[in-house]
Coordinates of C-alpha atoms and ligand atoms in Angstrom, one line a residue:
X141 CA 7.9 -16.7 0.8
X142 CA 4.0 -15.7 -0.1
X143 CA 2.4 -13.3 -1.9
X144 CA 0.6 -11.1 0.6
X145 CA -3.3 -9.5 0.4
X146 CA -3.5 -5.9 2.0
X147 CA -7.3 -5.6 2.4
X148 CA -7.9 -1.7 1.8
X149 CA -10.4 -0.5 4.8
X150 CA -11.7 2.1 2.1
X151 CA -14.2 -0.8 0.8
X152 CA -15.5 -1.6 4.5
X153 CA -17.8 -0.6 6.4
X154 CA -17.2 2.7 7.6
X155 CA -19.6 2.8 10.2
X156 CA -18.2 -0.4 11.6
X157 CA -14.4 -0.2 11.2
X158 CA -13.5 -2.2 14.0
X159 CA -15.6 -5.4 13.1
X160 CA -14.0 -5.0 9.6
X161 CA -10.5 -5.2 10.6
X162 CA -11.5 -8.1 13.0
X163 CA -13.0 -9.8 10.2
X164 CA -9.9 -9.8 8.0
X165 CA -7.5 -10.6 11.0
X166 CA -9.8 -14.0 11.1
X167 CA -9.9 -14.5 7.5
X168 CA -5.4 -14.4 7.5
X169 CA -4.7 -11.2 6.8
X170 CA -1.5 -9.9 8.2
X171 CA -1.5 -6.3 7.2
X172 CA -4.4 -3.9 6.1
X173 CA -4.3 -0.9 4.0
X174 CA -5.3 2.3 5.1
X175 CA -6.4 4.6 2.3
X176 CA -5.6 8.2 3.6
X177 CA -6.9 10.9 0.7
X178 CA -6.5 14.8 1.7
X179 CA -9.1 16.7 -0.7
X180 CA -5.9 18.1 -2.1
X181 CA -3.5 15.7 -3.5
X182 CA -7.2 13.7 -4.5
X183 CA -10.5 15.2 -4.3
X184 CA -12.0 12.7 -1.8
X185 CA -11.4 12.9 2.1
X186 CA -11.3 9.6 4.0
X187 CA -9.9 9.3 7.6
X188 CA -6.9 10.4 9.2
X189 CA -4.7 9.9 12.4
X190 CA -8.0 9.8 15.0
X191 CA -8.9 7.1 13.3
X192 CA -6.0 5.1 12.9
X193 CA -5.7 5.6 16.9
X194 CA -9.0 4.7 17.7
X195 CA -8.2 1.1 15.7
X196 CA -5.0 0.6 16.9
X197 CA -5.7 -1.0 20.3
X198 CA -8.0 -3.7 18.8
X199 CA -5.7 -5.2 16.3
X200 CA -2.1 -6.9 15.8
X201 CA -2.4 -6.4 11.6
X202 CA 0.5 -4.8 10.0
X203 CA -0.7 -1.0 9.2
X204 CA 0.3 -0.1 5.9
X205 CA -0.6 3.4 5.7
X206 CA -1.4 4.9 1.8
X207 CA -1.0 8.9 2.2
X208 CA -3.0 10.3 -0.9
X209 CA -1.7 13.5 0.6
X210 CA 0.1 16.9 -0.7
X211 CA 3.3 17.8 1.8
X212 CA 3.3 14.7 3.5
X213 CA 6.2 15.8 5.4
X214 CA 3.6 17.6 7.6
X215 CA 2.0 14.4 8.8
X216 CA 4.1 12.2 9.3
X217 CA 4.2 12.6 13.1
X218 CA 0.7 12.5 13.9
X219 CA 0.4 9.0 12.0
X220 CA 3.8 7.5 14.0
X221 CA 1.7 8.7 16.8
X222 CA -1.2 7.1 15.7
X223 CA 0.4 3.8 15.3
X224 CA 0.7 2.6 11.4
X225 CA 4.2 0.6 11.2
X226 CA 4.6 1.8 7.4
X227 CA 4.2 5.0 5.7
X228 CA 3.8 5.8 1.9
X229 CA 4.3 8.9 0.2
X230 CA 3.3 9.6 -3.0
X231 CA 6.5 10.6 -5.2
X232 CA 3.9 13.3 -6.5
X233 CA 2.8 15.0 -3.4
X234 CA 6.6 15.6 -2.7
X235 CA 9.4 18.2 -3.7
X236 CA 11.9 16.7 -1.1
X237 CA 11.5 12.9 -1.5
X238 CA 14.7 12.2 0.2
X239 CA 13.9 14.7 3.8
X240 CA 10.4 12.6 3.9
X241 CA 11.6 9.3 3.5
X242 CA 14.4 9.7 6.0
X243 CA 11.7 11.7 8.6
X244 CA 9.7 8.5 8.7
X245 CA 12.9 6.2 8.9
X246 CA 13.8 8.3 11.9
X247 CA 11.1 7.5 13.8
X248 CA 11.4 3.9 13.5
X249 CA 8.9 3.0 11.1
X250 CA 9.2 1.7 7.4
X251 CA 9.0 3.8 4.6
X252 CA 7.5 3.4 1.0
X253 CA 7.2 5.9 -2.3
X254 CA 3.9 5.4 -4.4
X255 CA 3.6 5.7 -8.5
X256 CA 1.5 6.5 -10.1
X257 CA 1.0 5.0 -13.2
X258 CA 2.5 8.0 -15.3
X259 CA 5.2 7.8 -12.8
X260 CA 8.7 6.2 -14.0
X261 CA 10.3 3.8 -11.3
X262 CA 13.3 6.5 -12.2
X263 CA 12.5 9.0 -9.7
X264 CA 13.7 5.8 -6.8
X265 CA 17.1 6.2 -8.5
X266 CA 18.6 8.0 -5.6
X267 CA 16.7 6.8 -2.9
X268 CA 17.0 3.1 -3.1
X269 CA 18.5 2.5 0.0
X270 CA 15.4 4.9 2.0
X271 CA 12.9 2.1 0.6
X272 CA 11.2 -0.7 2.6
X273 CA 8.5 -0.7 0.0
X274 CA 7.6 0.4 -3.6
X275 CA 4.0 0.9 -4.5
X276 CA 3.0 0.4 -8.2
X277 CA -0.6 2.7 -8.4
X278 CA -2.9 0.5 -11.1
X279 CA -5.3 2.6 -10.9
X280 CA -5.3 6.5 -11.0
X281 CA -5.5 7.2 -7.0
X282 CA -8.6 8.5 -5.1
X283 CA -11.3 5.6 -5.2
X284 CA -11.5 2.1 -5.1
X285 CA -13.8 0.3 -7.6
X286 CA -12.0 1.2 -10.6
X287 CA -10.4 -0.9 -13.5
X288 CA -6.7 -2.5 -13.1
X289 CA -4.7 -0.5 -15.3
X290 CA -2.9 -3.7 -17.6
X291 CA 0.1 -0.9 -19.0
X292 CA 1.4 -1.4 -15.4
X293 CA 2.5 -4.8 -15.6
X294 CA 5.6 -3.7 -17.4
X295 CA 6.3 -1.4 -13.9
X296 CA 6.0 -3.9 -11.8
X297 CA 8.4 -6.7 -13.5
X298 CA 11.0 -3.7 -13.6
X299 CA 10.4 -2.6 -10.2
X300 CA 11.0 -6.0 -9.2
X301 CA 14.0 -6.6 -11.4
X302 CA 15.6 -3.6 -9.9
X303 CA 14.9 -4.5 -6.5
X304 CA 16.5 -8.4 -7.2
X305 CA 19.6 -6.4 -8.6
X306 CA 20.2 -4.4 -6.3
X307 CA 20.1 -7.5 -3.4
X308 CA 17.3 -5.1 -1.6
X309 CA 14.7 -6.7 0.8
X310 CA 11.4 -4.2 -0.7
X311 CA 8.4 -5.3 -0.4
X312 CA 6.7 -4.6 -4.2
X313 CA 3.1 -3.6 -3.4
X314 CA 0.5 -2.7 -6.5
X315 CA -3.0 -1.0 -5.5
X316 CA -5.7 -0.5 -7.4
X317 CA -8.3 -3.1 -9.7
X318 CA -6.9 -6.5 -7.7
X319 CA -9.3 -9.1 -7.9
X320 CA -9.3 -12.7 -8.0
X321 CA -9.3 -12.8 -12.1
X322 CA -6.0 -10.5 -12.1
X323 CA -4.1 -11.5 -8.7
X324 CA -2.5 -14.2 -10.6
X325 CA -1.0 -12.3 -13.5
X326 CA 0.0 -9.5 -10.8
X327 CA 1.8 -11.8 -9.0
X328 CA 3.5 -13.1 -11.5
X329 CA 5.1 -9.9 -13.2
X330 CA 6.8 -9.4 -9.2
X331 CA 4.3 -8.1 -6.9
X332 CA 4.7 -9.0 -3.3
X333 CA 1.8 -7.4 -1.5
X334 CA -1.4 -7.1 -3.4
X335 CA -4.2 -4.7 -2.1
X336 CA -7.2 -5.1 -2.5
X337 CA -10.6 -3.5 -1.6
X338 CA -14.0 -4.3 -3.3
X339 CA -12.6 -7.4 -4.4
X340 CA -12.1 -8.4 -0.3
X341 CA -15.6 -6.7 1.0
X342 CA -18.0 -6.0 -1.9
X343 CA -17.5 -9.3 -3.4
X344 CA -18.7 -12.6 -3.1
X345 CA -16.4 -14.7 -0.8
X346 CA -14.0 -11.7 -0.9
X347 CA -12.7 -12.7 2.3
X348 CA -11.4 -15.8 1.1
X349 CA -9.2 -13.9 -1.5
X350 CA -6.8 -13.3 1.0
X351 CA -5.9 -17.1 1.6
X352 CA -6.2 -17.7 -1.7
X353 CA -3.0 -15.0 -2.7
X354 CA -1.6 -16.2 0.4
X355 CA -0.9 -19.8 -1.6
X356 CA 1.2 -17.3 -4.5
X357 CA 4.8 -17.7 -3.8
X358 CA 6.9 -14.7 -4.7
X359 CA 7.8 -14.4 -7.9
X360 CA 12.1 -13.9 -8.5
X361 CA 14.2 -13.9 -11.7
X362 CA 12.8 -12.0 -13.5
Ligands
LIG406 C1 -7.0 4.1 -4.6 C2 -6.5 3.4 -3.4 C3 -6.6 1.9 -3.4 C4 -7.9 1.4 -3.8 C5 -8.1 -0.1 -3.7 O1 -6.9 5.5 -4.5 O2 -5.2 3.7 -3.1 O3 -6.1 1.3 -2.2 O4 -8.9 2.0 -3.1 O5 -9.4 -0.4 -3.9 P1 -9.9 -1.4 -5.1 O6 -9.2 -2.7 -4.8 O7 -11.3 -1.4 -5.0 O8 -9.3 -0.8 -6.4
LIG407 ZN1 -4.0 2.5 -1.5

């Protein structure tokens, strides 16, 4: 199986979203990122479940929603609503990890817990079986544009390990810093999505990024 890109939206366009998400359908992306930030949990504000609505209708792409969000239990509904077929929590933003994760499994939808990079892979311990995805931070969350963070790599291969030995199908996603220098090296420590944001629309040939990881295969022992 191949490694996957996640374009993040938060580097588009925001005044043209829709051509944006067209333009990474075309370009082989299968999911794109959503980058949801509350002014709370992170100072900035992006978009929320309007949004998310409004671009629903005019794409088949996998919506990976990032909720950068304090209580996410309170918003969960309005994003099923919305449409986005996966939600992550941060592990932060939460004191009842367990009631979220099984609130978005109810309603149908995959479920993910985000790291940050202080944050030890320990606090899955009990939740294992909630998890479709795990999401290694690499940077510190609330902007794109910023430097991979390289002390994450060890994360990553022991996310993965524990993933392998526990015969569990989660998807290992690390956000933050990708770029065609690093997607390599990330893929090889176990990642199995890849986001990516300037590197896919402020660079040169971003768009062909996503092909590029798409040749990775996923990495396994560990
Ligand atoms: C950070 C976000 C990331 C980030 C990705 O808060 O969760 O998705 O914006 O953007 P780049 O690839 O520019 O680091
Ligand atoms: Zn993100």
């Amino acid at each position: 199986m191949a490694v996957k890109l996640a374009p993040s939206l938060l580097s588009a366009d925001f005044s043209r979203l829709r051509d944006e998400v067209k333009r990474i359908e075309d370009s082989g992306a299968e999911w794109v990122h959503l980058d949801i930030m509350d002014g709370h949990f992170v100072p900035s504000i992006t978009i929320g479940p309007p949004v998310v609505k409004a671009l629903r209708p005019h794409t088949g792409l996998f919506m990976d929603a990032h909720l950068m969000v304090s209580e996410p239990e309170r918003h969960i509904a309005s994003f099923v609503e919305a449409g986005v077929n996966l939600l992550t929590v941060q592990a932060e933003a939460t004191v009842h990890l367990d009631r979220v994760l099984r609130k978005i499994k109810e309603q149908g939808i995959k479920a993910g817990v985000a790291l940050n990079p202080a944050t030890a892979p320990a606090v899955l311990e009990y939740v294992w079986p909630l998890l479709d995805l795990v999401l290694v931070m690499s940077v510190n969350p609330g902007a794109g544009g910023q430097e991979f963070i390289p002390a994450v790599l060890p994360k990553i291969k022991a996310v993965a390990r524990e993933i392998e030995a526990r015969e569990l199908t989660a998807e290992v996603e690390v956000d933050g810093g990708g770029n065609r220098t690093n997607a390599r090296q990330i893929a090889e420590a176990g990642a199995t999505v890849l986001v990516a944001g300037s590197a896919v629309f402020k660079a040169k040939n971003g768009m062909s990024l996503i092909k590029e990881v798409n040749t990775y295969g996923r990495k396994t022992g560990l």
